[in-house]
Amino acid sequence: MILDMTCGSKSTWFNKHPEDTVFLDKRVEQLTLCDDREIEVKPDVQADFCHLPFADNTFHLVLFDPPHLERLGETSWMYAKYGALLPDWQDVLAQGFSEAFRVLKPSCALIFKWNETQIPVKQIVELSPYPPMFGHRSGKTSKTHWLNFVKPGSPNE
């Protein structure tokens, strides 16, 4: 089982309807972007990533792609599509990491995506209870980071 705990419109997914994946988001909405594209935020489970409604050690893979921007106009298309960080973003993201690792099985992977346009990835990694094992920078300016974390423990736990 795979959990995308911040699925939004599933923009990171090639297959938007895999059988073994649970899509979670706190929003359910239909949006029209500035270029008139329609996007739909329609998760399988509507919940906040700080309070995941799943048992401990449920998933083999978790994807965590939270909002990256704290300075963003509330009427902008970026805000509508991705959301924005709240003033207490450090506590929120730390709780998100904690929940991701709680529902992740031991020895399994958390894939984390972060764009450091406003907040350096180093500050975000410090909020995780475990360090990333490896990662990759992408985009024209290499500001988007894809990081792989692994939950410690035996796979038989």
Short mmCIF file of C-alpha atoms in Angstrom, two decimals, residues 3 16-17 23 32-33 46 52-53 57-59 72 89 94 105 113 121 137:
data_model
loop_
_atom_site.label_atom_id
_atom_site.label_comp_id
_atom_site.label_asym_id
_atom_site.label_seq_id
_atom_site.Cartn_x
_atom_site.Cartn_y
_atom_site.Cartn_z
CA LEU A 3 -0.10 6.78 0.73
CA LYS A 16 -3.72 9.03 -11.36
CA HIS A 17 -5.73 5.92 -10.37
CA PHE A 23 -4.81 9.65 -1.94
CA THR A 32 -10.06 26.95 -12.68
CA LEU A 33 -6.49 28.17 -13.06
CA GLN A 46 -10.32 13.91 3.18
CA LEU A 52 -3.70 10.79 9.51
CA PRO A 53 -6.66 8.44 10.03
CA ASN A 57 2.83 0.78 10.27
CA THR A 58 0.23 0.60 7.48
CA PHE A 59 2.06 1.74 4.32
CA LEU A 72 1.71 33.96 -1.34
CA TRP A 89 4.67 26.01 9.43
CA ALA A 94 7.22 18.52 11.97
CA LYS A 105 6.18 0.38 8.00
CA LYS A 113 9.31 16.88 -2.27
CA VAL A 121 15.51 22.56 2.29
CA ARG A 137 17.54 18.35 -7.28
#
